[in-house]
Every structure is written in structure tokens, then in C-alpha cells.
CSV table of C-alpha atoms and ligand atoms in Angstrom, one decimal:
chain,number,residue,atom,x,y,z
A,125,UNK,CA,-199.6,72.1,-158.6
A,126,UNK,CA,-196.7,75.0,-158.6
A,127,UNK,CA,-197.1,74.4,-154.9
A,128,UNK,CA,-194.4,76.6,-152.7
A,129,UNK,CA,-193.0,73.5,-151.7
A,130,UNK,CA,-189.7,73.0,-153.6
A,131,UNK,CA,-188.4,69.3,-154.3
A,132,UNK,CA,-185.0,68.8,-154.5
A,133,UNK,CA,-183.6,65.9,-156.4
A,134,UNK,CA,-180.3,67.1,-157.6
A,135,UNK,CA,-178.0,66.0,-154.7
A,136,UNK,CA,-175.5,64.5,-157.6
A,137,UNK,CA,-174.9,68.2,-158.4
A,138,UNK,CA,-174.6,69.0,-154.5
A,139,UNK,CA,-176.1,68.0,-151.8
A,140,UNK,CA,-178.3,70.3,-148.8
A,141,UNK,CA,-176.4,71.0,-146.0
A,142,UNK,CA,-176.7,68.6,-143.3
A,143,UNK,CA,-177.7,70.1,-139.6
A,144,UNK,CA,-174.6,68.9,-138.2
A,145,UNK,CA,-172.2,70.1,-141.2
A,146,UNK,CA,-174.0,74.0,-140.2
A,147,UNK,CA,-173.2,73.4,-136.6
A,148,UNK,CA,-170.2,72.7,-136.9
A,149,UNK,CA,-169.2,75.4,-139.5
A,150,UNK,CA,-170.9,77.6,-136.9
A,151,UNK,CA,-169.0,76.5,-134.7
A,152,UNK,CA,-165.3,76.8,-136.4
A,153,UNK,CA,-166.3,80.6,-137.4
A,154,UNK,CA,-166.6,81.4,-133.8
A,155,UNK,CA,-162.8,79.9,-133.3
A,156,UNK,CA,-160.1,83.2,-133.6
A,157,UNK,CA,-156.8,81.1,-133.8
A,158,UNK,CA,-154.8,80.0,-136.6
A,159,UNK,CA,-154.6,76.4,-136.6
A,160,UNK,CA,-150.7,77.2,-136.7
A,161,UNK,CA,-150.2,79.1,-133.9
A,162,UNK,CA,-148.8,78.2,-130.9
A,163,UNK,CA,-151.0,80.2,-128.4
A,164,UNK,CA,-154.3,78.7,-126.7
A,165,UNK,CA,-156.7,79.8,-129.3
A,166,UNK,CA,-154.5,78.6,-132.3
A,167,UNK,CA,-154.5,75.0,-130.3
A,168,UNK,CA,-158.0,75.0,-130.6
A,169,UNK,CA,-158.1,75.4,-134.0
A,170,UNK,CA,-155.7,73.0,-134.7
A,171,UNK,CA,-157.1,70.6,-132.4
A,172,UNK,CA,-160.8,70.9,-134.5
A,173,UNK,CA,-158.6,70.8,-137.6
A,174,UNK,CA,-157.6,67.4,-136.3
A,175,UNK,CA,-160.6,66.1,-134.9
A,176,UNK,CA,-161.9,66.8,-138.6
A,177,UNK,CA,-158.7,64.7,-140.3
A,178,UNK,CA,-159.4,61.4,-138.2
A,179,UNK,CA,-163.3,61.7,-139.0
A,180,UNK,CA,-162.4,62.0,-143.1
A,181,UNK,CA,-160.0,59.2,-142.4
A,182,UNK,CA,-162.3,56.8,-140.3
A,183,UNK,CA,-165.0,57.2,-142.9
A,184,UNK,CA,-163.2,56.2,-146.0
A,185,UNK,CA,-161.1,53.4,-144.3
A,186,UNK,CA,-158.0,55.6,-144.5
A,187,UNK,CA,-155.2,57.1,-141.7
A,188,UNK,CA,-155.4,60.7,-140.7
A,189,UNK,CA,-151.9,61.8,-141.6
A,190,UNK,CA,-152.9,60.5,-145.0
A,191,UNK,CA,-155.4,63.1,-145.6
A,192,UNK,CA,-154.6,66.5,-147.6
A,193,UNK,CA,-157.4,68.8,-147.3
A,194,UNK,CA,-158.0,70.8,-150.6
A,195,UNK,CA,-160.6,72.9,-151.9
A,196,UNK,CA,-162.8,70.3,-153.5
A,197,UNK,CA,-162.4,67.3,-155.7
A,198,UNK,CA,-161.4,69.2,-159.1
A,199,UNK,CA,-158.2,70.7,-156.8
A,200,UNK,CA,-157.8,67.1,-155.1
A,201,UNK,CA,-157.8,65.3,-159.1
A,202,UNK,CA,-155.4,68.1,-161.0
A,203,UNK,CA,-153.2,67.6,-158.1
A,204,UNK,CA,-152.8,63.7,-158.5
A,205,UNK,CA,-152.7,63.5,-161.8
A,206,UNK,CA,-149.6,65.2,-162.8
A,207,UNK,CA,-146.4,63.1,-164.0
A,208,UNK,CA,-144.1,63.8,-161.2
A,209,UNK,CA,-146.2,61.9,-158.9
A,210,UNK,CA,-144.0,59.5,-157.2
A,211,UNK,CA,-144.7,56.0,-156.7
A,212,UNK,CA,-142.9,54.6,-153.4
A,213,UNK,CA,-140.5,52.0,-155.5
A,214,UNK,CA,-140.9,53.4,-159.1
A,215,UNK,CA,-138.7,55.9,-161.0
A,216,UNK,CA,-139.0,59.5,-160.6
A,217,UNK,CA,-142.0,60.3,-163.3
A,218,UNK,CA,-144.7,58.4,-164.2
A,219,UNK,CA,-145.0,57.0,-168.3
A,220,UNK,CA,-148.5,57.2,-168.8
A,221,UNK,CA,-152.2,58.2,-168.0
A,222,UNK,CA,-155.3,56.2,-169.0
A,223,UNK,CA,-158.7,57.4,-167.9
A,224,UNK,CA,-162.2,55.4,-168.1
A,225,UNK,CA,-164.4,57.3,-170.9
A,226,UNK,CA,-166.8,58.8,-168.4
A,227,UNK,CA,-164.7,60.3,-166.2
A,228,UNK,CA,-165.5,63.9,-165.0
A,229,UNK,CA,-164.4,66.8,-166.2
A,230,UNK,CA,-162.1,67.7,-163.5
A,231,UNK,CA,-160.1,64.5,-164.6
A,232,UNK,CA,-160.4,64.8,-168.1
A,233,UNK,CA,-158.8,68.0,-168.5
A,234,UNK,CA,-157.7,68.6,-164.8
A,235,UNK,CA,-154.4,66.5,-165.6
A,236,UNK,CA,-151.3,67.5,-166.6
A,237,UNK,CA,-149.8,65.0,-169.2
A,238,UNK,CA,-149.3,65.6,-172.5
A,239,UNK,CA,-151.7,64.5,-174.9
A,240,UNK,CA,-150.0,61.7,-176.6
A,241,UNK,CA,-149.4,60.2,-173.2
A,242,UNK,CA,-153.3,60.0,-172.6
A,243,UNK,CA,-155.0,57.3,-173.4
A,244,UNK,CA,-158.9,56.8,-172.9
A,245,UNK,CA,-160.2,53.2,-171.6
A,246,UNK,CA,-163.2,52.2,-173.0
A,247,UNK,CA,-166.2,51.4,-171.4
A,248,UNK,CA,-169.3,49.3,-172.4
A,249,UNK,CA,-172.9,50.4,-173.6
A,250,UNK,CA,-173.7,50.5,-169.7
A,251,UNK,CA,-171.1,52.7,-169.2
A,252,UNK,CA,-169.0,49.9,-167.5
A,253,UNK,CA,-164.8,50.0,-168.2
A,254,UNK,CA,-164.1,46.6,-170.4
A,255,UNK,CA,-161.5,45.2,-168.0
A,256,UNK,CA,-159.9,43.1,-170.6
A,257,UNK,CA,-159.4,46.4,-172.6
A,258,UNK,CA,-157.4,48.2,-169.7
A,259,UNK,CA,-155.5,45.1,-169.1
A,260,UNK,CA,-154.7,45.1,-173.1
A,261,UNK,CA,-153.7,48.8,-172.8
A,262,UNK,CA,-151.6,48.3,-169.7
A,263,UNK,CA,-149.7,45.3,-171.4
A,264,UNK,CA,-149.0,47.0,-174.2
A,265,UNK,CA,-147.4,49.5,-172.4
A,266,UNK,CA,-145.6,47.0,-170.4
A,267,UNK,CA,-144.4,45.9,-174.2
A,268,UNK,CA,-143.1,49.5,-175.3
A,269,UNK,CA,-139.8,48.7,-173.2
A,270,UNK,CA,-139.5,51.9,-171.9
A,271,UNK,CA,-141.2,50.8,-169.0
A,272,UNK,CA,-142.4,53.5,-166.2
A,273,UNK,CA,-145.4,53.4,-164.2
A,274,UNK,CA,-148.6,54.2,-165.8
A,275,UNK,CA,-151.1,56.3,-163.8
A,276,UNK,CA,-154.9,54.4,-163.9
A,277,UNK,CA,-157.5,57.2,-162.9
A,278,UNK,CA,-161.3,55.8,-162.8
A,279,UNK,CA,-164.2,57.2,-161.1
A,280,UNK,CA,-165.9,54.9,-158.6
A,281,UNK,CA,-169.1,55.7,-159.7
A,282,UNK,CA,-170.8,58.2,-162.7
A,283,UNK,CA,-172.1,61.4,-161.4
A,284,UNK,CA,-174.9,61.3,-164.8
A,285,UNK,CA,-176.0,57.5,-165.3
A,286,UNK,CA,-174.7,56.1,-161.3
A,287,UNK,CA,-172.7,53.3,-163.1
A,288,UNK,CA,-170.4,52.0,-160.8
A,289,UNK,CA,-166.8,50.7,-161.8
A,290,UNK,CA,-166.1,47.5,-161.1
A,291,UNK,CA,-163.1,48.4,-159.0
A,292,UNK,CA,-161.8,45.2,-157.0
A,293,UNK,CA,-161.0,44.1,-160.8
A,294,UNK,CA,-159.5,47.2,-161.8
A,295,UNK,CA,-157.3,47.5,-158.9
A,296,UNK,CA,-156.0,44.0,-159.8
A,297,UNK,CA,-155.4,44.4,-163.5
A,298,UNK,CA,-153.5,47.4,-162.1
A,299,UNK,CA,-151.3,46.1,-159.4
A,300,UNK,CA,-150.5,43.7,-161.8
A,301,UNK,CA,-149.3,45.4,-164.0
A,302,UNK,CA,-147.1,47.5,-161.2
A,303,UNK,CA,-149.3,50.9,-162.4
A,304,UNK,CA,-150.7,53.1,-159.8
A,305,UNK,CA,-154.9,53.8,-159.3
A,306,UNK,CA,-156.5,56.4,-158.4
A,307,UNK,CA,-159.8,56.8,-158.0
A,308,UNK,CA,-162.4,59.6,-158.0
A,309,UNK,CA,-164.9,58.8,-154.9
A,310,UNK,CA,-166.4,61.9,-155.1
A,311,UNK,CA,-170.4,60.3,-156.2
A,312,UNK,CA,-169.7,56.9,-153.6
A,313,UNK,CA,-169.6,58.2,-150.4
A,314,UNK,CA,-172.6,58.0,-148.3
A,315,UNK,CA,-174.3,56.2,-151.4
A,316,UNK,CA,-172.3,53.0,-151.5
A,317,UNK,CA,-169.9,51.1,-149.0
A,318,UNK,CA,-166.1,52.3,-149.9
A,319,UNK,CA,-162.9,51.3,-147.8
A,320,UNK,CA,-159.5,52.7,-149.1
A,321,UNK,CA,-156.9,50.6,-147.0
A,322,UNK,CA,-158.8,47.3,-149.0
A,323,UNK,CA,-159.8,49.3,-152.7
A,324,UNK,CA,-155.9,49.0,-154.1
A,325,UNK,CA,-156.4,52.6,-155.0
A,326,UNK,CA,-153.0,54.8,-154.2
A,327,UNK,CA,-155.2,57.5,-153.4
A,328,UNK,CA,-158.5,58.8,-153.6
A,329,UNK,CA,-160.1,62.2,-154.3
A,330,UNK,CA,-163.2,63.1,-152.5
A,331,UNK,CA,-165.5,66.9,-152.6
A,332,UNK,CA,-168.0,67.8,-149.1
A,333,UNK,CA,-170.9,69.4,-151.2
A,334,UNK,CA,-171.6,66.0,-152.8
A,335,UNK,CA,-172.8,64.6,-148.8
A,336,UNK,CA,-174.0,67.3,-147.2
A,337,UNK,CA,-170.9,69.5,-146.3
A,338,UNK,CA,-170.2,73.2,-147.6
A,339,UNK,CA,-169.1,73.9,-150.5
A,340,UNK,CA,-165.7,74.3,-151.6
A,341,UNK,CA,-163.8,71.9,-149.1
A,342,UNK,CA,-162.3,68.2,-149.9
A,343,UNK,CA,-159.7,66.1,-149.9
A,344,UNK,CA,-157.1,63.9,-151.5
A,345,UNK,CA,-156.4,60.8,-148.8
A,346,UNK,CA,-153.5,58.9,-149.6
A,347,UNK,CA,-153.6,55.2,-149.3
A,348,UNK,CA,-150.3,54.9,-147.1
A,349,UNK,CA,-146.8,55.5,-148.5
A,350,UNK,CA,-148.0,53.8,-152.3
A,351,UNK,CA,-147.2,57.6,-154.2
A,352,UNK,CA,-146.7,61.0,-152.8
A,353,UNK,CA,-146.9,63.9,-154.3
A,354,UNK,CA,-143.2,65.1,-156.2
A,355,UNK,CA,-143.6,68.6,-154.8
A,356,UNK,CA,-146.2,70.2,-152.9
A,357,UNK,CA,-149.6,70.9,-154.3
A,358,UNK,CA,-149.1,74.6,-153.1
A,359,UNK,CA,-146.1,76.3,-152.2
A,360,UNK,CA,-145.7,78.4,-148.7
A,361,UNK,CA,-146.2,78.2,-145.1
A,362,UNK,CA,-146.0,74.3,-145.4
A,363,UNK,CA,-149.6,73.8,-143.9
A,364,UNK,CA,-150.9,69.9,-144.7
A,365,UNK,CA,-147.2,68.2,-143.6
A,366,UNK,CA,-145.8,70.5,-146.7
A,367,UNK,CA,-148.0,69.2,-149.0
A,368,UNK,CA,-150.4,71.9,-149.4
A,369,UNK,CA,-149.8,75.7,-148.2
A,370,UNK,CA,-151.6,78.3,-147.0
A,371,UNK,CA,-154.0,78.8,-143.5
A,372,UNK,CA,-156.8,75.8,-144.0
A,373,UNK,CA,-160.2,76.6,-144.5
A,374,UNK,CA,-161.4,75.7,-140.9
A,375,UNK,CA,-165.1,76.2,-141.3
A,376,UNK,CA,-165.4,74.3,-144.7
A,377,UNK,CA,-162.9,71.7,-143.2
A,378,UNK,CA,-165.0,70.7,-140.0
A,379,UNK,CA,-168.5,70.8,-141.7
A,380,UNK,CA,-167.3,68.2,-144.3
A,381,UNK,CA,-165.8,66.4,-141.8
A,382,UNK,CA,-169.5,66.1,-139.6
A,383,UNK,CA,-170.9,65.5,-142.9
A,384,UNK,CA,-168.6,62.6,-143.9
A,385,UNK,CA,-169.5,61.0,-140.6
A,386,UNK,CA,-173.0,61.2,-140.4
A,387,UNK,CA,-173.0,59.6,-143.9
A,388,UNK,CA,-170.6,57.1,-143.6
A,389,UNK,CA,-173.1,56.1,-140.6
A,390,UNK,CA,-176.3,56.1,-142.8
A,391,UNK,CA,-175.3,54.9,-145.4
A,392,UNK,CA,-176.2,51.2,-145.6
A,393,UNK,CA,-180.0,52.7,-144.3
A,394,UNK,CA,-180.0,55.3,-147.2
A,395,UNK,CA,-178.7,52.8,-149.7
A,396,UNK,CA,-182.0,50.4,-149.0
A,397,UNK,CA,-184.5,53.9,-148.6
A,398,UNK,CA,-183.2,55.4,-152.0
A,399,UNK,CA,-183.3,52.3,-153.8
A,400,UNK,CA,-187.2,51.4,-153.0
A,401,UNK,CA,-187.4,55.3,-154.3
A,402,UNK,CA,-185.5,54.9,-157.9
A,403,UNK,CA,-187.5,51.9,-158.2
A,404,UNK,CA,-190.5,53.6,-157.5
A,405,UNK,CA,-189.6,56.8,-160.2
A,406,UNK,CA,-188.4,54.3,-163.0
A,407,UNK,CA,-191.5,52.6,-162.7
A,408,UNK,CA,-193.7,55.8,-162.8
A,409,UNK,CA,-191.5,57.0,-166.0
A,410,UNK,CA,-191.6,54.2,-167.9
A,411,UNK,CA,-195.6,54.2,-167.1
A,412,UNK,CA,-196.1,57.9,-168.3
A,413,UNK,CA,-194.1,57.2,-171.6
A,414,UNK,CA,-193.3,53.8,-171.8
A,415,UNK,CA,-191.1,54.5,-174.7
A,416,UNK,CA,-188.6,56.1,-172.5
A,417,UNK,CA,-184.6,54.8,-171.9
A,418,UNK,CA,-183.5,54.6,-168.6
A,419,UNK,CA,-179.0,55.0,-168.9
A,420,UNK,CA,-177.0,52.1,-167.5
A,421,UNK,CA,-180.1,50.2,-166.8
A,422,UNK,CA,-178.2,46.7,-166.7
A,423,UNK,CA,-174.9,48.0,-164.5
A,424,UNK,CA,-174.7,48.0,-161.3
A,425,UNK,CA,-176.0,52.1,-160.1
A,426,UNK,CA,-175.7,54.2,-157.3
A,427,UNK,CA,-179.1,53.5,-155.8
A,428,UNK,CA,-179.8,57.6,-155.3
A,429,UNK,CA,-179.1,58.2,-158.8
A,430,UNK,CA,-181.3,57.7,-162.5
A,431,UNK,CA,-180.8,59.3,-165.4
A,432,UNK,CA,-183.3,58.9,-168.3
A,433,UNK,CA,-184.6,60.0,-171.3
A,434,UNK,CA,-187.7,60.5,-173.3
A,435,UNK,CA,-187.5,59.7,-177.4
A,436,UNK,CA,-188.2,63.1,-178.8
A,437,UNK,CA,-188.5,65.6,-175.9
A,438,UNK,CA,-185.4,67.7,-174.8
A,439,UNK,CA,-183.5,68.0,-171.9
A,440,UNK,CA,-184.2,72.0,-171.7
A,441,UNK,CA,-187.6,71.6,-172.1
A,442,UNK,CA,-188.4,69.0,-169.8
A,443,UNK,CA,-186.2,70.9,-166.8
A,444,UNK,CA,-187.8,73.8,-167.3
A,445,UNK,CA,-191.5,72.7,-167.3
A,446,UNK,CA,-190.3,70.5,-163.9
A,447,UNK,CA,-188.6,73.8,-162.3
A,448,UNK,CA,-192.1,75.6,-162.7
A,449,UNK,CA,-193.4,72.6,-161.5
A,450,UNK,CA,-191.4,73.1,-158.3
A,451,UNK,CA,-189.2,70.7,-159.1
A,452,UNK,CA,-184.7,70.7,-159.3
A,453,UNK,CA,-183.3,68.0,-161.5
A,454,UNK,CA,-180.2,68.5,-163.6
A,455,UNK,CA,-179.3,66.8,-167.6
A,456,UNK,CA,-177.1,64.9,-166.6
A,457,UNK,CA,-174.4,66.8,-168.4
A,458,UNK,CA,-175.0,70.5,-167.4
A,459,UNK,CA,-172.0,72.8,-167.7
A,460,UNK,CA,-170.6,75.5,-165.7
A,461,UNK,CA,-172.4,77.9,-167.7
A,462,UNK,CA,-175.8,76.7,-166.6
A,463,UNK,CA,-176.7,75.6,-170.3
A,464,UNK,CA,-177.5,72.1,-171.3
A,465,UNK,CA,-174.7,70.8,-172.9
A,466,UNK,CA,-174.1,67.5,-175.4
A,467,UNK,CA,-173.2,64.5,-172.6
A,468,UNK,CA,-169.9,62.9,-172.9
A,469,UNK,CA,-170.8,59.9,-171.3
A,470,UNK,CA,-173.4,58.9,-173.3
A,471,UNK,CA,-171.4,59.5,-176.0
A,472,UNK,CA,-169.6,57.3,-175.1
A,473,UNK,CA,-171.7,54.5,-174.2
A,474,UNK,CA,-173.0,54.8,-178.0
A,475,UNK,CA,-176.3,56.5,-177.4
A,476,UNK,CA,-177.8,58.9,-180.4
A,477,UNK,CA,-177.4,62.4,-180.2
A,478,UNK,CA,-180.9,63.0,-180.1
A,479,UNK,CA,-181.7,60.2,-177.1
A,480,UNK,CA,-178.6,62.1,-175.3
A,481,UNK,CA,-180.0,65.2,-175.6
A,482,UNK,CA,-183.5,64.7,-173.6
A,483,UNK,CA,-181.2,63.1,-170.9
A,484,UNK,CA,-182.3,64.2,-167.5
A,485,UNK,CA,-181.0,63.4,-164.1
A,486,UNK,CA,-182.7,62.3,-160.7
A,487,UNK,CA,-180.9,61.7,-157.4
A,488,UNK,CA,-182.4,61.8,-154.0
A,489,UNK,CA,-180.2,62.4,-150.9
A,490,UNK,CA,-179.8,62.0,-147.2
A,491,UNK,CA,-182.7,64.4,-146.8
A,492,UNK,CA,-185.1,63.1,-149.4
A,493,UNK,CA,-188.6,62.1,-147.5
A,494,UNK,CA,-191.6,59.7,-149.2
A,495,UNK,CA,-193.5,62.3,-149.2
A,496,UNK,CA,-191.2,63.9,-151.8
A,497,UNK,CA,-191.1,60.4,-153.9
A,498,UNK,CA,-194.8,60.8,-153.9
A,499,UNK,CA,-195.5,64.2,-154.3
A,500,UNK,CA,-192.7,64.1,-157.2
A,501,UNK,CA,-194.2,61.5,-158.8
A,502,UNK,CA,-197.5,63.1,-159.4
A,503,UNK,CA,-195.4,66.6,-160.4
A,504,UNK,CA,-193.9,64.8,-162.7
A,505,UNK,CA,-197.2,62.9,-164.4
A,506,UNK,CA,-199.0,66.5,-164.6
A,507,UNK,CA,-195.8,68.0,-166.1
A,508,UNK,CA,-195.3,65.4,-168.3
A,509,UNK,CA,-198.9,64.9,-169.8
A,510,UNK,CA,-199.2,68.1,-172.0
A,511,UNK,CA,-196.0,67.7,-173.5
A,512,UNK,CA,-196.1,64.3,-174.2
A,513,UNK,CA,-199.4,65.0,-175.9
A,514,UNK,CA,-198.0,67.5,-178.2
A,515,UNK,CA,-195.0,64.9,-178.8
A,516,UNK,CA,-197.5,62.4,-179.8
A,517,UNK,CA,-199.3,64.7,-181.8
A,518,UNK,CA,-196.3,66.1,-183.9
A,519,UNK,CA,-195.6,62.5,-184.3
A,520,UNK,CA,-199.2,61.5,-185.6
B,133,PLP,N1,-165.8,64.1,-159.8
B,133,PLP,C1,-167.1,63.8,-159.9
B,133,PLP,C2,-167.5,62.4,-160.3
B,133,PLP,C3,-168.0,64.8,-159.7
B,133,PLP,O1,-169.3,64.5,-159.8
B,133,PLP,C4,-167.6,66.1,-159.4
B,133,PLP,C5,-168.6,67.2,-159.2
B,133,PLP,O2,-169.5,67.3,-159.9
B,133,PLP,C6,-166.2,66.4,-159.3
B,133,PLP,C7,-165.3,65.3,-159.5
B,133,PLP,C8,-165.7,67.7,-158.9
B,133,PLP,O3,-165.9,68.0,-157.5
B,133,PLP,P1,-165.8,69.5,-157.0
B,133,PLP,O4,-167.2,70.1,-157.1
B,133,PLP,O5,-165.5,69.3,-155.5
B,133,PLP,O6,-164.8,70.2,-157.6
């Protein structure tokens, strides 16, 4: 059973490097030049530096000069959600931030407004934003007479439960209400279909690791001229049109960019493949303890992703019995400390405590087989037995 094969179903925490991302990586490292120099080799570099910019653009529907290449998605969020982000018509600051209730961390405490100018939208039991609430909120602002733009920041889709926002509704209720969106892609691409020239988002924030790039390198892209950024992201050499300084990280740059493509390319495929998979695990959970809650069952879910829970087993225990089963899965809310921490999302979808902490995470990826489905599925019935036994007799 503790076979040496290892399974890996955490792609929602980061995803295996695809072939192509470590070619091309391998390839930058061999390049000398800075992509700001004027000699051959820095051409080189800058030309690869480009080549990556229209690939991130063509995948996400956006333009090349549009794109800001950043360290990952936390650096990409912080940076847009500051008050002196400029809309193109508006006034020099903008009034307000509201944020769905399941955002990520790196939006709900990467921003930089004060606290009484934060607002949280809610969101249903299935994790979805109530639309007529974020209109309320936005019309109430709209009421307060000081009137400046309110900043609308809403993740496409949830890393934990895969609940996906309803965003040609959101992006209405905002333009409407002449606020700016943006919107944290980071768990959509490669999973679902995303365009940014036709998503009414100002700008969205994307991370490599999470389809098969390295780690560390992302983006912001900008959707046209809607906001820019009131001063650079980082001061210096004026790298990224001024927008952010300092000699770009080449490597991590051109393997997100061969990642992006090659998902944006699979993605309806994987979409169907991973699908006929959660399927297949919900199924098998709910027939090895059918007493057991599958999160955001009734929204619409990133077809990689499910996040369950068993009534009276914990999250620790469970993940550690399936690592020594040869098996990777993630709670859906594990912190930076590697520690299984209390979920905010389900919070705030109303679940108990005690549901929320047995909540574990599965998501497949672009390198997920059947044979994996299969052989997890049995992992996870021989894992599961003994401790669902000793649940069942505590209980009895
Ligand atoms: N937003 C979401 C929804 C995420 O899942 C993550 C990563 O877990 C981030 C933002 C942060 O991305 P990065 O790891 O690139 O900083």
C-alpha cells in the first residue's frame, strides 16, 4: 500500500513543473545578457523577455504592453490594491475597497487601505458573492456624497472549495456603479476559460506555480488604459515601462510564460478529463462515509478542485494517514507555517467549526493520469477504513 509511487493531488497549492516551463528556464539560464542592454547578448534577453509578455498576454485575452511581470500573485494583488491607483477618468485616489469574504490572504491583508475604508461582501452558503449585496454596498456608497471610485477586488475562483464568482454579473454591478474590478485569476487559468479584454476586470493578477511554471514569477496584466498604477510598484532602473524596477527574473519569466501557453491550449481537454475524475472521488467519498460534506457542492467549481469533509475526523489526521499512504492533499486552509489552520472561507459560508476543521482539499492537474484517480481511490478506501472504524466506534 505505502507503495514508492507518490500521488500528487495538491496542484491548488502549486502545480509540477511542466516539461516545457523546465526547458525553457533551461534555456533563459544559459542567456548572459541583461534584458537592458544594448549589446547582442542583452537583445536576446530582451527579445525572450518579449516573446514571454505576448504569450502571458495571448493567453489571458490581454495586450503585451499591458503586462507587469512581478514575483507572484501576492506581489501582483498588494500592488493593485493600494488607494492611489488611478482610474483613467476618476479623481486622484480611490474612496473605497470591498472584497468577497473568501478572498485569499494575499488580498485580505495584502492591501493598503485603512480599515474603516474596507468593507467585506458577503457571499452565500456555497461560497457564492450575493450580487444584490455588492450592488447594495456600492449604492450606498454612491449615497455617502463624497463620491470617489470604489475599488471591487473578487477572486475568480476559490483556491479551498473551487467556487467560482459569478463575474459577468459582478463586472456589471461594477461598471455601473463607475467602481473599478479587479480580479484575482490566480486558481482559473488552465482550469476554466478566462478572457480579460471581455471580463470588465481593470486588471487581473495571476501566479506561474499555480499551472505548471516555477515558482516565484507572475503577473499583473492591465486591461487597457481603465487604471494605472499612481507610482511605480518598485522604484529604480525603470524596468516594466517604469512600472516595476529592477533586472527581471528571466528564467522564472519564460517558464511561466511556456506554462501559460501550454495551458491556455489544454484547457478545454483538461476541464472535461478532471471533471469525469472529481466525479469519480466524490462518488468514492461519499461511498466510504456517506455521512461526509462535500464544500460548495451546488456552485459552480473548478472541475480540478473538491474540498470535503468527514463529521468527526480532523483535517491533521486524515493528511497525515494519506501522506503515509503516499498520498499529497492539502486542508484547504493550510498556512505558511505548515500547520492546519481554522478556514476562513468556510467560516464564512456558515459551516461549524468542527465540520471546517476535518476540511481536506483534492485537486488534480495537467499531469494527473487515471491511473492516479484509480490508484488514489483505493489509497484512500484502505486509509480511510481503520479510522473510520475507530470514529464509528467512539461514536457507538
Ligand atoms: N490568490 C489565490 C486565489 C491563491 O490561491 C494564491 C496562492 O495560493 C495567491 C493568490 C497567491 O499567489 P502566489 O503564491 O503567487 O503569491
Amino acid at each position: 500500500m505505502n507503495g514508492a509511487r507518490r500521488l500528487y493531488f495538491d496542484h491548488n497549492a502549486s502545480a509540477p513543473v511542466r516539461p516545457a516551463a523546465a526547458d525553457a528556464v533551461a534555456r533563459a539560464l544559459q542567456m548572459p545578457g541583461n534584458p537592458s542592454s544594448v549589446h547582442g547578448e542583452g537583445r536576446a534577453a530582451r527579445g525572450l523577455l518579449e516573446i514571454a509578455r505576448r504569450q502571458v498576454a495571448e493567453a489571458t485575452g490581454g495586450q503585451s504592453r499591458d503586462v507587469v511581470f512581478t514575483s507572484g500573485a501576492t506581489e501582483a494583488l498588494n500592488a493593485l490594491l493600494r488607494p492611489e491607483l488611478q482610474p483613467a477618468t476618476g479623481p486622484e485616489r480611490l474612496s473605497r475597497l470591498l472584497i468577497g469574504a473568501t478572498e485569499h490572504a494575499a488580498v485580505r491583508d495584502g492591501h493598503s487601505f485603512a480599515a474603516d475604508a474596507t468593507q467585506t461582501v458577503p457571499i452565500d452558503e456555497n461560497g457564492v458573492i450575493v450580487i444584490s449585496a455588492l450592488e447594495k454596498a456600492l449604492a450606498a456608497l454612491r449615497g455617502d456624497g463624497a463620491f470617489a471610485p470604489a475599488l471591487v477586488a473578487i477572486q475568480l475562483a476559490n483556491n479551498e472549495t473551487g467556487a467560482i464568482q459569478p463575474l459577468a454579473d459582478i463586472a456589471r454591478v461594477v461598471e455601473a456603479a463607475g467602481a473599478v474590478l479587479v480580479v484575482d485569476a490566480v486558481q482559473a487559468i488552465g482550469k476554466i476559460p478566462f478572457d480579460l479584454a471581455a471580463s470588465g476586470a481593470s486588471a487581473i493578477a495571476i501566479s506561474g506555480h499555480k499551472f505548471g511554471g516555477p515558482k516565484g514569477a507572475g503577473a499583473i496584466i492591465f486591461n487597457g488604459e481603465r487604471i494605472r498604477f499612481g507610482r511605480a510598484l518598485i522604484a529604480g532602473g525603470g524596468q516594466e515601462l517604469r512600472r516595476r524596477s529592477g533586472t527581471e527574473n528571466l528564467p522564472g519569466i519564460a517558464g511561466m510564460a511556456a506554462a501559460i501557453s501550454d495551458a491556455a491550449k489544454e484547457q478545454s481537454a483538461f476541464a472535461v478529463r478532471s471533471l469525469v475524475w472529481r466525479t469519480r472521488i466524490e462518488a468514492h467519498v461519499l461511498a466510504i462515509a456517506g455521512d461526509a460534506i462535500i464544500f460548495a457542492r451546488d456552485a459552480a467549481r473548478l472541475p480540478n478542485t473538491t474540498l470535503f469533509s468527514i463529521p468527526g475526523l480532523k483535517a491533521e489526521t486524515l493528511l497525515m494517514a494519506l501522506d503515509l499512504a503516499g498520498i499529497a492533499l492539502s486542508s484547504g486552509a493550510a498556512c505558511s507555517s505548515g500547520k492546519v489552520g481554522r478556514s476562513h472561507v468556510l467560516d464564512a459560508m456558515g459551516v461549524t467549526p468542527d465540520l471546517a476543521d476535518g476540511a481536506i482539499r483534492v485537486s488534480t492537474g495537467w499531469n494527473t493520469t487515471d491511473l492516479d484517480v484509480s490508484d488514489f481511490c483505493e489509497r484512500l478506501q484502505n486509509a480511510l477504513t481503520p479510522i473510520l472504524q475507530r470514529r464509528n466506534q467512539r461514536a457507538a
